[in-house]
PDB file of C-alpha atoms in Angstrom:
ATOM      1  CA  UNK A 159     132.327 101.943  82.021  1.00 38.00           C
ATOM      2  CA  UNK A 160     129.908  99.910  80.284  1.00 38.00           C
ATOM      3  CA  UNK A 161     126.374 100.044  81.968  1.00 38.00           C
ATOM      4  CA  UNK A 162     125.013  96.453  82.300  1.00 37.00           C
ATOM      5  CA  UNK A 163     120.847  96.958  83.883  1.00 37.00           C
ATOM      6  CA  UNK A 164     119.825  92.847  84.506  1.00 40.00           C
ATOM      7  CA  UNK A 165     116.789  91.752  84.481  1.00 39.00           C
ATOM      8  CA  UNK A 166     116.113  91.825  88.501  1.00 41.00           C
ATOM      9  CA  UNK A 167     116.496  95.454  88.856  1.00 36.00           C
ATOM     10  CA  UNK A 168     113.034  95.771  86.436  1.00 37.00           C
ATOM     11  CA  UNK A 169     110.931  92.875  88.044  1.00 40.00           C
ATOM     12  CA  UNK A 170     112.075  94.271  91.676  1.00 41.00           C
ATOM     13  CA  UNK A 171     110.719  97.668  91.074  1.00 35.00           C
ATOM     14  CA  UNK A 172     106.642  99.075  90.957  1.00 33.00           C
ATOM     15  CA  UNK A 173     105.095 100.180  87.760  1.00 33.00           C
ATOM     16  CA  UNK A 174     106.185 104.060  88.243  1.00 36.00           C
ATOM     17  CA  UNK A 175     109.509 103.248  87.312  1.00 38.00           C
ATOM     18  CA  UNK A 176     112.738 103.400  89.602  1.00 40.00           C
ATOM     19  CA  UNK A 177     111.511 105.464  92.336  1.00 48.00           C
ATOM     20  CA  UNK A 178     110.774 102.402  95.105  1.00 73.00           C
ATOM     21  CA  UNK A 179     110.362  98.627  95.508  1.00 85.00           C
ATOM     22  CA  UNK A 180     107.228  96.354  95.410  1.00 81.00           C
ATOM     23  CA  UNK A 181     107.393  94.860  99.493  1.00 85.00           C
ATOM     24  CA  UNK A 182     107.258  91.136  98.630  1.00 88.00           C
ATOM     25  CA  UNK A 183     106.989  88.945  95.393  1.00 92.00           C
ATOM     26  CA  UNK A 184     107.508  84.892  94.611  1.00 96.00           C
ATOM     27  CA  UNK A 185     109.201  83.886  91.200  1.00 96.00           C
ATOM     28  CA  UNK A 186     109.609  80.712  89.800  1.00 97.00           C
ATOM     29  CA  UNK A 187     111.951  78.518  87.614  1.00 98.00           C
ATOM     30  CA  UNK A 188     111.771  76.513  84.951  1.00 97.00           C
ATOM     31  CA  UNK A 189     110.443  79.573  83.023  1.00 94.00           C
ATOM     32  CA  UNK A 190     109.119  77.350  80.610  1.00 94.00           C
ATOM     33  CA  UNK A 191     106.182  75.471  80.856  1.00 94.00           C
ATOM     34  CA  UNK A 192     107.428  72.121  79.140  1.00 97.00           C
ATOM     35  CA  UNK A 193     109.298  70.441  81.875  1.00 98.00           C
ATOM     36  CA  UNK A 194     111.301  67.127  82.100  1.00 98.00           C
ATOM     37  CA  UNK A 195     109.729  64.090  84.045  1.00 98.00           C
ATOM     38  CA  UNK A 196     112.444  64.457  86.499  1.00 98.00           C
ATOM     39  CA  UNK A 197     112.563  68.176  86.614  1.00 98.00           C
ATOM     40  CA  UNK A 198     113.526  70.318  90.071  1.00 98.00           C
ATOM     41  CA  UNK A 199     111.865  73.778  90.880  1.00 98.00           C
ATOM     42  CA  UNK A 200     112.953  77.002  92.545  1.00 98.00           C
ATOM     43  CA  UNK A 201     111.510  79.861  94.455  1.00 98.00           C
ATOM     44  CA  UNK A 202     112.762  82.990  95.154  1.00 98.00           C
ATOM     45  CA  UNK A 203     111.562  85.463  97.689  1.00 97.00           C
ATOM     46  CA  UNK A 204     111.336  88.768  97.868  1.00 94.00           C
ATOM     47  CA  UNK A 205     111.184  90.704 100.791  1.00 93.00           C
ATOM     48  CA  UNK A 206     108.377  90.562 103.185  1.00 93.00           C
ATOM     49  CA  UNK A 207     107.940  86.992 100.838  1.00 96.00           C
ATOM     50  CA  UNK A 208     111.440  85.791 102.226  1.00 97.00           C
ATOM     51  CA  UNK A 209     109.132  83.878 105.175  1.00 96.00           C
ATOM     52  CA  UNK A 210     106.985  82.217 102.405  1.00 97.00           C
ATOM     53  CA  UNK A 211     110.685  80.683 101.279  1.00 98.00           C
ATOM     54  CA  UNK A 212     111.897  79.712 104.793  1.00 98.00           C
ATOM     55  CA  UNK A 213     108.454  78.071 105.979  1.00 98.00           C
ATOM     56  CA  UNK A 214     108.153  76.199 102.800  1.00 98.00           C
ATOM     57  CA  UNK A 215     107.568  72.311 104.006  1.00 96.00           C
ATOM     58  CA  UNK A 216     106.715  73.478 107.607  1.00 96.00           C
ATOM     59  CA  UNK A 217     104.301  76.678 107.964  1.00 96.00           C
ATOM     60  CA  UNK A 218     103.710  76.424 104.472  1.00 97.00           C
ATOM     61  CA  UNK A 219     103.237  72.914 102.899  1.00 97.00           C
ATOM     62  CA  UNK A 220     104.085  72.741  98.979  1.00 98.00           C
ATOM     63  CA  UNK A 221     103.098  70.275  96.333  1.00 98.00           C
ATOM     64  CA  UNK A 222     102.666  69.714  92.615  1.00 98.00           C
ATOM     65  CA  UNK A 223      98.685  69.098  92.050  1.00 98.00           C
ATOM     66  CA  UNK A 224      97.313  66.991  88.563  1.00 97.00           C
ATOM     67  CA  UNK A 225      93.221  66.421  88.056  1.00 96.00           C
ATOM     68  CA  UNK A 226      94.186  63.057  89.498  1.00 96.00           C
ATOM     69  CA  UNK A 227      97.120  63.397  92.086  1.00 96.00           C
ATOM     70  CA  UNK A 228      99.496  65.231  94.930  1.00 97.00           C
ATOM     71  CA  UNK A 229     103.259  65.504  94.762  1.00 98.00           C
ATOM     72  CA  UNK A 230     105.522  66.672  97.739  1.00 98.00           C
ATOM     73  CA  UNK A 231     108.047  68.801  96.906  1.00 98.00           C
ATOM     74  CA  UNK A 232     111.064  68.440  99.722  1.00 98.00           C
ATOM     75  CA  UNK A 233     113.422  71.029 100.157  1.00 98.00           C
ATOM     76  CA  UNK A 234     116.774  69.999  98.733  1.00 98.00           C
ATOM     77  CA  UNK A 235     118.686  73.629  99.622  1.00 98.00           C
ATOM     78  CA  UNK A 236     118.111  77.037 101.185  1.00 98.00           C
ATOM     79  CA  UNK A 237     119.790  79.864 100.381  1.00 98.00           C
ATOM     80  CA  UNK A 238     119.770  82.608 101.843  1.00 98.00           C
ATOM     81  CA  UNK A 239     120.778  85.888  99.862  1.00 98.00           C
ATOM     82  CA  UNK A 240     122.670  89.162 101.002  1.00 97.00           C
ATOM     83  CA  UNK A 241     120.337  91.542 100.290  1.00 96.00           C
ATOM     84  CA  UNK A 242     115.880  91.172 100.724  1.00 95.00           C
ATOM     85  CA  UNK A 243     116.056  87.603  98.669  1.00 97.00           C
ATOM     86  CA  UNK A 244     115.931  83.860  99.449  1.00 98.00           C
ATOM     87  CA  UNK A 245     115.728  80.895  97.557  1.00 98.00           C
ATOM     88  CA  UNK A 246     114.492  77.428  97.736  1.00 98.00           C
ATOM     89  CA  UNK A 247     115.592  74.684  95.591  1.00 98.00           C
ATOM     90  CA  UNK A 248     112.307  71.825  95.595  1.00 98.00           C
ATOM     91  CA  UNK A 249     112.510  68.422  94.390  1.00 98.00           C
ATOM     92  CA  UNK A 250     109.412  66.379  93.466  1.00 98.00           C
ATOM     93  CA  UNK A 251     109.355  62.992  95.479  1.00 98.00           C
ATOM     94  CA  UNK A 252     108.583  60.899  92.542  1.00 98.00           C
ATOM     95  CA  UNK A 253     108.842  61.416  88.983  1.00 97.00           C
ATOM     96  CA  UNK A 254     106.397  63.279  87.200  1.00 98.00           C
ATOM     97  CA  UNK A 255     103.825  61.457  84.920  1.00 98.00           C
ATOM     98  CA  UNK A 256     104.184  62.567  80.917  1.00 97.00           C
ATOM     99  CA  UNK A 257     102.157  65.043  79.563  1.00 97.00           C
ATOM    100  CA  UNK A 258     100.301  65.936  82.802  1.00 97.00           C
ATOM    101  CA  UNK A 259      99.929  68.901  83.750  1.00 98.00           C
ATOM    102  CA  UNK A 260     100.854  70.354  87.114  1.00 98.00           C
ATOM    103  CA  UNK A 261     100.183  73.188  89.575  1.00 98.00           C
ATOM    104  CA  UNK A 262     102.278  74.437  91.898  1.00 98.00           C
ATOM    105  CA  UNK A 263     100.117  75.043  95.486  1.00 98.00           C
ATOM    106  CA  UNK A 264     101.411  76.229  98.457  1.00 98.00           C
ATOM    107  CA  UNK A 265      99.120  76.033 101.472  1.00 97.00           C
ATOM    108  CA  UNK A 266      98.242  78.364 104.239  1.00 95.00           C
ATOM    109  CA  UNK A 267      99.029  81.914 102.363  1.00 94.00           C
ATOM    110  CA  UNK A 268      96.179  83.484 103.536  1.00 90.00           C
ATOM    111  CA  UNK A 269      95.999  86.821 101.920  1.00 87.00           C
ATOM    112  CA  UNK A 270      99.364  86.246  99.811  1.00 86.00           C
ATOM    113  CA  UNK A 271      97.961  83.303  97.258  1.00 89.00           C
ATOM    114  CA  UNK A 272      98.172  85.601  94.708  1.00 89.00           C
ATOM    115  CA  UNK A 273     101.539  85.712  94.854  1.00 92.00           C
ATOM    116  CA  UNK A 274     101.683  82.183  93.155  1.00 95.00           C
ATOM    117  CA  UNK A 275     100.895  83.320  89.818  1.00 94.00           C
ATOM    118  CA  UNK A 276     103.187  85.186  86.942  1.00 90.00           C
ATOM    119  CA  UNK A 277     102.670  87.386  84.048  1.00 86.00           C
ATOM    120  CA  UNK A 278     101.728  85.893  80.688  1.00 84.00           C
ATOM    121  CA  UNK A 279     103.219  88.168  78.529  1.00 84.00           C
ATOM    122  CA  UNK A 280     100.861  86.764  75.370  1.00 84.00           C
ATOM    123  CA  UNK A 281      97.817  86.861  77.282  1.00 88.00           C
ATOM    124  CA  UNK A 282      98.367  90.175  79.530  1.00 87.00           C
ATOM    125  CA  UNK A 283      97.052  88.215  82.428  1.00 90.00           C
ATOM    126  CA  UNK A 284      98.532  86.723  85.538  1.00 91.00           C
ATOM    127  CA  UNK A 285      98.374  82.898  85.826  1.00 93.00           C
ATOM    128  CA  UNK A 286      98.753  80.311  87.743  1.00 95.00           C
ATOM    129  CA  UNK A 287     102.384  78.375  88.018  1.00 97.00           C
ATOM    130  CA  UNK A 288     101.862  75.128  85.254  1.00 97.00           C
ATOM    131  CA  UNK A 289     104.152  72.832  84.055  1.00 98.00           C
ATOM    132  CA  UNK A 290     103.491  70.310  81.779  1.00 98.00           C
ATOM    133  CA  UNK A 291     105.785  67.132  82.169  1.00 98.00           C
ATOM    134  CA  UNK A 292     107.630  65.707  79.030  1.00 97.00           C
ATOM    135  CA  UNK A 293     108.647  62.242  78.109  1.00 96.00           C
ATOM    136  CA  UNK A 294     112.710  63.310  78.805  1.00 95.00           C
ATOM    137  CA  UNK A 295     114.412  62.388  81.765  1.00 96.00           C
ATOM    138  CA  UNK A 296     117.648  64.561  81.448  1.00 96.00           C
ATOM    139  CA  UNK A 297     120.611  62.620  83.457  1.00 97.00           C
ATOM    140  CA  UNK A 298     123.278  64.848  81.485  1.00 97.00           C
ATOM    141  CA  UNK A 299     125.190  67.702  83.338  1.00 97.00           C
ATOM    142  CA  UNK A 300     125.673  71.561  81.291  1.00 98.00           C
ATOM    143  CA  UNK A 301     128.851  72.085  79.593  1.00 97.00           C
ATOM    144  CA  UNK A 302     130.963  75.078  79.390  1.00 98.00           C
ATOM    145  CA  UNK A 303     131.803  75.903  76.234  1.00 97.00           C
ATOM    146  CA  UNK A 304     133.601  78.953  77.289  1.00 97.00           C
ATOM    147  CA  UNK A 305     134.144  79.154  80.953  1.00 97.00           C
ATOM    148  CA  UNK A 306     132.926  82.684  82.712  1.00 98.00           C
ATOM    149  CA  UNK A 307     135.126  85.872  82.387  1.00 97.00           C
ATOM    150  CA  UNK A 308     135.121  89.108  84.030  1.00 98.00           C
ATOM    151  CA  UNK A 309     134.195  91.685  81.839  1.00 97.00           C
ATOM    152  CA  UNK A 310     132.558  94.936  83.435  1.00 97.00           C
ATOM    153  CA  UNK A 311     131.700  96.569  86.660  1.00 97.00           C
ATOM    154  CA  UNK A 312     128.571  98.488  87.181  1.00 96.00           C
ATOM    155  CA  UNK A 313     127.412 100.916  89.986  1.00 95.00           C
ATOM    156  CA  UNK A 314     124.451 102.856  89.483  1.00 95.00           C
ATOM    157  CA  UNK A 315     122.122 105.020  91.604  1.00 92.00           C
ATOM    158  CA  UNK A 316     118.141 104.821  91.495  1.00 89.00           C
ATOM    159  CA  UNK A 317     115.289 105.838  93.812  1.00 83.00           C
ATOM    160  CA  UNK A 318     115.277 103.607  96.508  1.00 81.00           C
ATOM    161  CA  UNK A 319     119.471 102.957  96.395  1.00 87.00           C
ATOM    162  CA  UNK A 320     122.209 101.529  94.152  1.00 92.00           C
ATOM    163  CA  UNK A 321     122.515  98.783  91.578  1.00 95.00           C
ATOM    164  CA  UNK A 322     126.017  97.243  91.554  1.00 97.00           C
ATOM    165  CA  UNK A 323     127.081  94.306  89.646  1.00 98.00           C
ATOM    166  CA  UNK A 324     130.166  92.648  88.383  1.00 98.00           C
ATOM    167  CA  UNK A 325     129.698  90.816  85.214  1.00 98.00           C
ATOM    168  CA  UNK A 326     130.996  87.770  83.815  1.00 98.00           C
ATOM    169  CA  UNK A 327     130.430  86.436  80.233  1.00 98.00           C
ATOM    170  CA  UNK A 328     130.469  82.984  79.856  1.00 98.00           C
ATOM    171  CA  UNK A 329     128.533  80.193  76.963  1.00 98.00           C
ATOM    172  CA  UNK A 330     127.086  76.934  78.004  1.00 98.00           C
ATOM    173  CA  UNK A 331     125.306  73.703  76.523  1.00 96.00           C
ATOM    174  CA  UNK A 332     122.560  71.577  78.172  1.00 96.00           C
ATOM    175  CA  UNK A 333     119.455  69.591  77.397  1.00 92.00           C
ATOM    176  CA  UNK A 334     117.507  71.888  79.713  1.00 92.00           C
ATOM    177  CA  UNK A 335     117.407  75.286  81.642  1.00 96.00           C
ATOM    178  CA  UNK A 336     120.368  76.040  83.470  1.00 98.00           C
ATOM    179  CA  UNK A 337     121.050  78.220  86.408  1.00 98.00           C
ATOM    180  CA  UNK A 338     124.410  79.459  87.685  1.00 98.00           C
ATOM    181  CA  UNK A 339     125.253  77.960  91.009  1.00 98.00           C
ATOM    182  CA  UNK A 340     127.380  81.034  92.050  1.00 98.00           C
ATOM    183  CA  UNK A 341     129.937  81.512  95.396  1.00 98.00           C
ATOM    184  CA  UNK A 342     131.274  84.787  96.138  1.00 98.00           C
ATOM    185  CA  UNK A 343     133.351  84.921  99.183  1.00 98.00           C
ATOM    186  CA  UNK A 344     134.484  88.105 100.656  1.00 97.00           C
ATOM    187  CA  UNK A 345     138.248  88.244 101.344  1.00 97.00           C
ATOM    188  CA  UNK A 346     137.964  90.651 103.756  1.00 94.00           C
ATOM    189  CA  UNK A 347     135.675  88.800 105.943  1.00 95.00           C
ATOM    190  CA  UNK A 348     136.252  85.173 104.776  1.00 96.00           C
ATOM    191  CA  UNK A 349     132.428  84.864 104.416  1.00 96.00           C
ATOM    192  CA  UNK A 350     130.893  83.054 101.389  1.00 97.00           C
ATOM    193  CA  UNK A 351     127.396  83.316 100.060  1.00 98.00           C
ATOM    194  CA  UNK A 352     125.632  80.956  97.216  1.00 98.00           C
ATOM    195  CA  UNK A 353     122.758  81.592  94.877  1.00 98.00           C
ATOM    196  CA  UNK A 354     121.832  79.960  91.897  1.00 98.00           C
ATOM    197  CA  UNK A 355     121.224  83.455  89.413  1.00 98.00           C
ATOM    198  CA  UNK A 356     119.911  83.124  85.935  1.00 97.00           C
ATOM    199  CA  UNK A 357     122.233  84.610  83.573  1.00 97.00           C
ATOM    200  CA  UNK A 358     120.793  86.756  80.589  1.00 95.00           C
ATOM    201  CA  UNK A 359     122.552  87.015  76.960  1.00 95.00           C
ATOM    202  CA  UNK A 360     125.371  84.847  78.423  1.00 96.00           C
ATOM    203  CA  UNK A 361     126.014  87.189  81.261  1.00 98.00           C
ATOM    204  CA  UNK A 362     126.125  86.463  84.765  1.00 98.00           C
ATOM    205  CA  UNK A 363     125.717  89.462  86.858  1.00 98.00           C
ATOM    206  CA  UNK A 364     126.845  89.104  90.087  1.00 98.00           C
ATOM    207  CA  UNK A 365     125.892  91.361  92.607  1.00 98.00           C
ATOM    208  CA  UNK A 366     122.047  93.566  93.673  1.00 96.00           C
ATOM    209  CA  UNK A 367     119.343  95.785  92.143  1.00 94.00           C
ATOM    210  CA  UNK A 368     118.321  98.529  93.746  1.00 93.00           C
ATOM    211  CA  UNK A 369     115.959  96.941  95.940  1.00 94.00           C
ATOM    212  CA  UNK A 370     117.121  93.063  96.070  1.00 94.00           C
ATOM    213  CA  UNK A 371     120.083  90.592  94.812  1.00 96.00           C
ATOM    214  CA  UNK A 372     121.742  87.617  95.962  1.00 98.00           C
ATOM    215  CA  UNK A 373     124.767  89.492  96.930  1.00 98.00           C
ATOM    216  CA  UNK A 374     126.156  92.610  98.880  1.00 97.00           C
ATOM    217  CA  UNK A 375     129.783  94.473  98.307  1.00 96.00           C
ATOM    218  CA  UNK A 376     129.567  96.744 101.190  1.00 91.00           C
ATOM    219  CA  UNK A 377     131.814  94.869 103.291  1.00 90.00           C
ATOM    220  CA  UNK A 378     134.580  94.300 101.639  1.00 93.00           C
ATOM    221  CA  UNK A 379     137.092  95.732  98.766  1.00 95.00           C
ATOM    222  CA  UNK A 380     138.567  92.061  97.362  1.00 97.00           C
ATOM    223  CA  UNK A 381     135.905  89.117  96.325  1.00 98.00           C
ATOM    224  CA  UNK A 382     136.354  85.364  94.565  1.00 98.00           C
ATOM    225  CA  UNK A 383     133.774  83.774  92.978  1.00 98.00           C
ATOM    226  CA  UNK A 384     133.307  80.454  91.558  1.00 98.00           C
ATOM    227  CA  UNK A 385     130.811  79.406  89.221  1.00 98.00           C
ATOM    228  CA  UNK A 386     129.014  75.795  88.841  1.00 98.00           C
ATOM    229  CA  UNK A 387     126.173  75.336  85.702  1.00 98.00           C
ATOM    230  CA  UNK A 388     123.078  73.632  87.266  1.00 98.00           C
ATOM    231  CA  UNK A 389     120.302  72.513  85.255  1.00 98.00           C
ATOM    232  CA  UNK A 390     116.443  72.163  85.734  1.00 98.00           C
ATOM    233  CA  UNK A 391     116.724  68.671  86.028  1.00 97.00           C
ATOM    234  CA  UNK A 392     119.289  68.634  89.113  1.00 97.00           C
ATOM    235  CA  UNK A 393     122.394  67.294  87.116  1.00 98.00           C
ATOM    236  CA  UNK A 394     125.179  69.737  87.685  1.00 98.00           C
ATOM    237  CA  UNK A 395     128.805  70.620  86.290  1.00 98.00           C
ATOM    238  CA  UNK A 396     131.258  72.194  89.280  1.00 97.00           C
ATOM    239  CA  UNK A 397     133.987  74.349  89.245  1.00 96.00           C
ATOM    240  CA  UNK A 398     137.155  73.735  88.887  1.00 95.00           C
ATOM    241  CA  UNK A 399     140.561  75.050  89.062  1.00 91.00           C
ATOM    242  CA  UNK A 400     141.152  79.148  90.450  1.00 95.00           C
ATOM    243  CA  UNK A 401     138.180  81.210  91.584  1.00 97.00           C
ATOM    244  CA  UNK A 402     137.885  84.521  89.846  1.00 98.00           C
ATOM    245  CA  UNK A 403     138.784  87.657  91.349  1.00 97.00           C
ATOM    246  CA  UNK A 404     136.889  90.803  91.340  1.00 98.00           C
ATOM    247  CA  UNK A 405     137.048  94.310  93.045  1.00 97.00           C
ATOM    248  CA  UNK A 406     133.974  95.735  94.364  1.00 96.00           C
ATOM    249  CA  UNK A 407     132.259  97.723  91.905  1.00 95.00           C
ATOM    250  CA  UNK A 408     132.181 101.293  92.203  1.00 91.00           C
TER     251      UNK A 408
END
C-alpha cells in the first residue's frame, strides 16, 4: 500500500515532530496574496479555535480593513468537520477596490490575535493575513479535465493517533484557486458530511491526520463521496452522475 502523508497531518502537529497536537490554530485561503476583486475567503479551525469559526459575525465580528475603509465579511456556509476542525466560507459585501491592500481583522480575540497571522516562508516570520485585490473579476466556474479517481488507501499510526485517508487523483482548470467541495456520506449510518479540502499534486485526500481532518471512518465500513471544484472567487462546477465508492481505510 502506497503511503500518501498530506499536508494537514504536518501543519496539525508541534515542532517535535509526531508525538502530539498544537491545541488550536486558524488557517486561511486564498494562499496567495494576489486576489480577485470579487474574491471569497475561508477559515478553518482547529481545535480549541473551532469557537473562533462558529462565533465569526456574532462573538467575533470579521472584516477586511484598507488605510481608507471597512468591509463585512458575511458568512455564506459553516461546516462543521468530523474530527477537531471547522470551516467558514466569508464573502465580502461589496467588491474589493483594485490594487488595495487588505487585512483580515477579527475582533474580540483577546489573548488569541495571534492566531491571525501565517508563516512567511521567505521571510521566516509570521505575518499578518494580506491580500492585495486585482483588476479580475473571475465569473468562470473550474473544469475537470479528468474527473477524481480512487487510487490508494492509507492508515497510519503516530503519537497522538492514526492518519487515515482515501485518495483520489483528479486534474482541473480555473482562472483562480480552487478548493474541493467534498461529500462523504456513510452508508452505514446514512449521514453526510461536507468540507471544502485543498488537494495537493492533484490529490484529494479524503479523510484525518492524526490530530484533525474533515472526516472520520470509525463508524462505518462502506462510504460515497462526491466531489464539486469551487474556486476563490465563489463560481463553482458540481457533481454529476454516480458518487464514488470507497471502503474505509485500514
Amino acid at each position: 500500500m502506497k503511503k500518501i502523508i498530506p499536508v494537514i497531518i504536518l501543519v496539525l502537529t508541534t515542532v517535535d515532530g509526531f508525538s502530539k497536537c498544537a491545541s488550536s490554530r486558524l488557517y486561511f485561503w486564498p494562499s496567495k496574496q494576489t486576489v480577485s476583486s470579487n474574491s471569497i475567503f475561508v477559515i478553518d479551525g482547529y481545535a480549541t479555535s473551532q469557537k473562533i469559526i462558529i462565533g465569526l459575525g456574532t462573538t467575533y465580528k470579521v472584516y477586511l480593513k484598507s488605510a481608507d475603509e471597512k468591509i463585512k465579511l458575511n458568512v455564506q456556509e459553516l461546516l462543521v468537520g468530523q474530527y477537531n476542525l471547522t470551516q467558514a466560507v466569508l464573502k465580502p459585501e461589496k467588491i474589493l477596490a483594485v490594487g488595495k491592500e487588505y487585512e483580515l481583522v477579527i475582533e474580540n480575540l483577546g489573548d488569541l490575535e495571534s492566531q491571525v497571522t501565517r508563516y512567511n516562508d521567505s521571510t521566516k516570520q509570521k505575518e499578518k493575513i494580506k491580500w492585495t485585490a486585482s483588476n479580475f473579476i473571475d465569473t468562470v466556474s473550474p473544469n475537470w479535465t479528468s474527473k477524481p479517481e480512487f487510487t490508494s488507501s492509507s492508515y497510519d499510526m503516530y503519537g497522538c493517533g492514526p492518519a487515515t485517508f482515501a485518495n483520489f487523483t483528479f486534474a482541473a482548470t480555473d482562472n483562480s484557486e480552487f478548493l474541493i467541495k467534498t461529500t462523504v456520506k456513510n452508508k452505514s449510518t446514512g449521514k453526510e458530511t461536507t468540507f471544502y479540502l485543498q488537494a495537493v499534486d492533484q490529490l484529494i485526500s479524503v479523510g484525518h491526520g492524526m490530530c484533525a481532518g474533515a472526516f472520520d471512518f470509525q463508524d462505518g465500513d462502506k462510504f460515497e463521496v462526491a466531489f464539486s471544484l469551487f474556486d476563490a472567487s465563489g463560481n463553482i462546477t458540481h457533481w454529476t452522475g454516480d458518487k464514488l465508492e470507497f471502503k474505509r481505510p485500514t
